PDB file of C-alpha atoms in Angstrom:
ATOM      1  CA  UNK A 310       0.000   0.000   0.000  1.00 46.00           C
ATOM      2  CA  UNK A 311       1.145   3.555  -0.739  1.00 45.00           C
ATOM      3  CA  UNK A 312      -0.202   5.115   2.432  1.00 47.00           C
ATOM      4  CA  UNK A 313       1.030   4.975   5.993  1.00 43.00           C
ATOM      5  CA  UNK A 314      -2.352   4.601   7.642  1.00 46.00           C
ATOM      6  CA  UNK A 315      -5.658   3.183   6.430  1.00 50.00           C
ATOM      7  CA  UNK A 316      -8.151   3.207   9.279  1.00 48.00           C
ATOM      8  CA  UNK A 317     -11.792   2.713   8.417  1.00 48.00           C
ATOM      9  CA  UNK A 318     -14.805   2.933  10.718  1.00 45.00           C
ATOM     10  CA  UNK A 319     -18.464   3.786  10.197  1.00 43.00           C
ATOM     11  CA  UNK A 320     -17.975   7.565  10.032  1.00 46.00           C
ATOM     12  CA  UNK A 321     -14.255   8.133  10.449  1.00 48.00           C
ATOM     13  CA  UNK A 322     -11.396   7.388   8.104  1.00 49.00           C
ATOM     14  CA  UNK A 323      -7.926   8.815   7.740  1.00 50.00           C
ATOM     15  CA  UNK A 324      -5.403   8.437   4.960  1.00 52.00           C
ATOM     16  CA  UNK A 325      -1.868   9.778   4.876  1.00 54.00           C
ATOM     17  CA  UNK A 326       0.019   9.610   1.590  1.00 59.00           C
ATOM     18  CA  UNK A 327       1.835  11.813  -0.879  1.00 65.00           C
ATOM     19  CA  UNK A 328       0.683  11.502  -4.498  1.00 69.00           C
ATOM     20  CA  UNK A 329       3.357  12.321  -7.061  1.00 71.00           C
ATOM     21  CA  UNK A 330       1.595  11.655 -10.385  1.00 81.00           C
ATOM     22  CA  UNK A 331      -1.783  11.047 -12.011  1.00 80.00           C
ATOM     23  CA  UNK A 332      -0.860   7.394 -12.568  1.00 86.00           C
ATOM     24  CA  UNK A 333      -0.013   6.974  -8.882  1.00 83.00           C
ATOM     25  CA  UNK A 334      -3.367   8.531  -7.930  1.00 79.00           C
ATOM     26  CA  UNK A 335      -5.150   5.998 -10.162  1.00 84.00           C
ATOM     27  CA  UNK A 336      -3.200   3.144  -8.532  1.00 86.00           C
ATOM     28  CA  UNK A 337      -4.043   4.418  -5.044  1.00 82.00           C
ATOM     29  CA  UNK A 338      -7.747   4.731  -5.922  1.00 82.00           C
ATOM     30  CA  UNK A 339      -7.733   1.147  -7.209  1.00 87.00           C
ATOM     31  CA  UNK A 340      -6.096  -0.075  -3.997  1.00 85.00           C
ATOM     32  CA  UNK A 341      -8.592   1.888  -1.886  1.00 84.00           C
ATOM     33  CA  UNK A 342     -11.462   0.220  -3.757  1.00 85.00           C
ATOM     34  CA  UNK A 343      -9.979  -3.286  -3.766  1.00 88.00           C
ATOM     35  CA  UNK A 344      -8.087  -3.551  -0.469  1.00 85.00           C
ATOM     36  CA  UNK A 345      -9.803  -1.073   1.878  1.00 83.00           C
ATOM     37  CA  UNK A 346     -13.268  -1.467   0.299  1.00 86.00           C
ATOM     38  CA  UNK A 347     -13.846   2.294   0.088  1.00 86.00           C
ATOM     39  CA  UNK A 348     -16.902   3.435  -1.850  1.00 88.00           C
ATOM     40  CA  UNK A 349     -16.909   6.149  -4.525  1.00 85.00           C
ATOM     41  CA  UNK A 350     -18.816   8.392  -2.102  1.00 85.00           C
ATOM     42  CA  UNK A 351     -16.151   7.936   0.583  1.00 86.00           C
ATOM     43  CA  UNK A 352     -13.364   8.832  -1.848  1.00 84.00           C
ATOM     44  CA  UNK A 353     -15.269  11.884  -3.066  1.00 83.00           C
ATOM     45  CA  UNK A 354     -15.957  12.969   0.515  1.00 84.00           C
ATOM     46  CA  UNK A 355     -12.253  12.675   1.379  1.00 81.00           C
ATOM     47  CA  UNK A 356     -11.304  14.668  -1.722  1.00 81.00           C
ATOM     48  CA  UNK A 357     -13.831  17.360  -0.788  1.00 83.00           C
ATOM     49  CA  UNK A 358     -12.505  17.514   2.765  1.00 83.00           C
ATOM     50  CA  UNK A 359      -8.968  17.849   1.397  1.00 81.00           C
ATOM     51  CA  UNK A 360     -10.033  20.808  -0.748  1.00 82.00           C
ATOM     52  CA  UNK A 361     -11.863  22.395   2.214  1.00 83.00           C
ATOM     53  CA  UNK A 362      -8.755  21.962   4.378  1.00 82.00           C
ATOM     54  CA  UNK A 363      -6.527  23.534   1.716  1.00 81.00           C
ATOM     55  CA  UNK A 364      -8.910  26.500   1.398  1.00 81.00           C
ATOM     56  CA  UNK A 365      -9.054  26.960   5.185  1.00 82.00           C
ATOM     57  CA  UNK A 366      -5.248  26.875   5.422  1.00 82.00           C
ATOM     58  CA  UNK A 367      -4.822  29.297   2.519  1.00 81.00           C
ATOM     59  CA  UNK A 368      -7.543  31.710   3.670  1.00 78.00           C
ATOM     60  CA  UNK A 369      -7.778  31.489   7.482  1.00 79.00           C
ATOM     61  CA  UNK A 370     -10.839  33.111   9.041  1.00 76.00           C
ATOM     62  CA  UNK A 371      -8.624  35.565  10.912  1.00 78.00           C
ATOM     63  CA  UNK A 372      -7.569  37.265   7.644  1.00 76.00           C
ATOM     64  CA  UNK A 373     -10.937  37.165   5.870  1.00 71.00           C
ATOM     65  CA  UNK A 374     -12.780  40.492   5.679  1.00 72.00           C
ATOM     66  CA  UNK A 375     -16.211  38.885   5.407  1.00 68.00           C
ATOM     67  CA  UNK A 376     -16.357  35.650   7.343  1.00 63.00           C
ATOM     68  CA  UNK A 377     -19.785  34.667   6.052  1.00 64.00           C
ATOM     69  CA  UNK A 378     -19.136  34.683   2.289  1.00 70.00           C
ATOM     70  CA  UNK A 379     -17.705  32.011   0.040  1.00 73.00           C
ATOM     71  CA  UNK A 380     -18.790  31.042  -3.449  1.00 76.00           C
ATOM     72  CA  UNK A 381     -18.285  27.412  -4.488  1.00 74.00           C
ATOM     73  CA  UNK A 382     -18.976  26.695  -8.174  1.00 76.00           C
ATOM     74  CA  UNK A 383     -19.477  23.034  -9.085  1.00 74.00           C
ATOM     75  CA  UNK A 384     -19.229  21.683 -12.587  1.00 75.00           C
ATOM     76  CA  UNK A 385     -20.234  18.270 -13.918  1.00 75.00           C
ATOM     77  CA  UNK A 386     -18.352  15.059 -13.281  1.00 71.00           C
ATOM     78  CA  UNK A 387     -16.189  13.937 -10.397  1.00 69.00           C
ATOM     79  CA  UNK A 388     -14.785  17.394  -9.646  1.00 70.00           C
ATOM     80  CA  UNK A 389     -18.317  18.731  -9.236  1.00 75.00           C
ATOM     81  CA  UNK A 390     -19.164  15.861  -6.902  1.00 75.00           C
ATOM     82  CA  UNK A 391     -16.060  16.495  -4.824  1.00 77.00           C
ATOM     83  CA  UNK A 392     -16.982  20.164  -4.503  1.00 77.00           C
ATOM     84  CA  UNK A 393     -20.467  19.156  -3.337  1.00 77.00           C
ATOM     85  CA  UNK A 394     -18.662  17.450  -0.441  1.00 78.00           C
ATOM     86  CA  UNK A 395     -16.245  20.374   0.005  1.00 79.00           C
ATOM     87  CA  UNK A 396     -18.787  23.171   0.491  1.00 75.00           C
ATOM     88  CA  UNK A 397     -20.329  21.948   3.785  1.00 76.00           C
ATOM     89  CA  UNK A 398     -16.873  21.337   5.305  1.00 71.00           C
ATOM     90  CA  UNK A 399     -15.808  24.925   4.718  1.00 72.00           C
TER      91      UNK A 399
END
């Protein structure tokens, strides 16, 4: 496995890995499906949470002028689905 930790419970899961290429990301997704039995929804939720975390680290609330405003635009496909998961976590 490419990751250091793969803990799965009903509502909590944590993955720690460093993806270096698109091909490696595809391999990791396949392993998550096959070995850890993750669902597509779980992978999309984790991707959305990762985006939300990156946004929160880049734009901390302390430096935001308006703390109640954020526009999230979702397109079609997997990226749109991941952003659907991202918006509530922000």
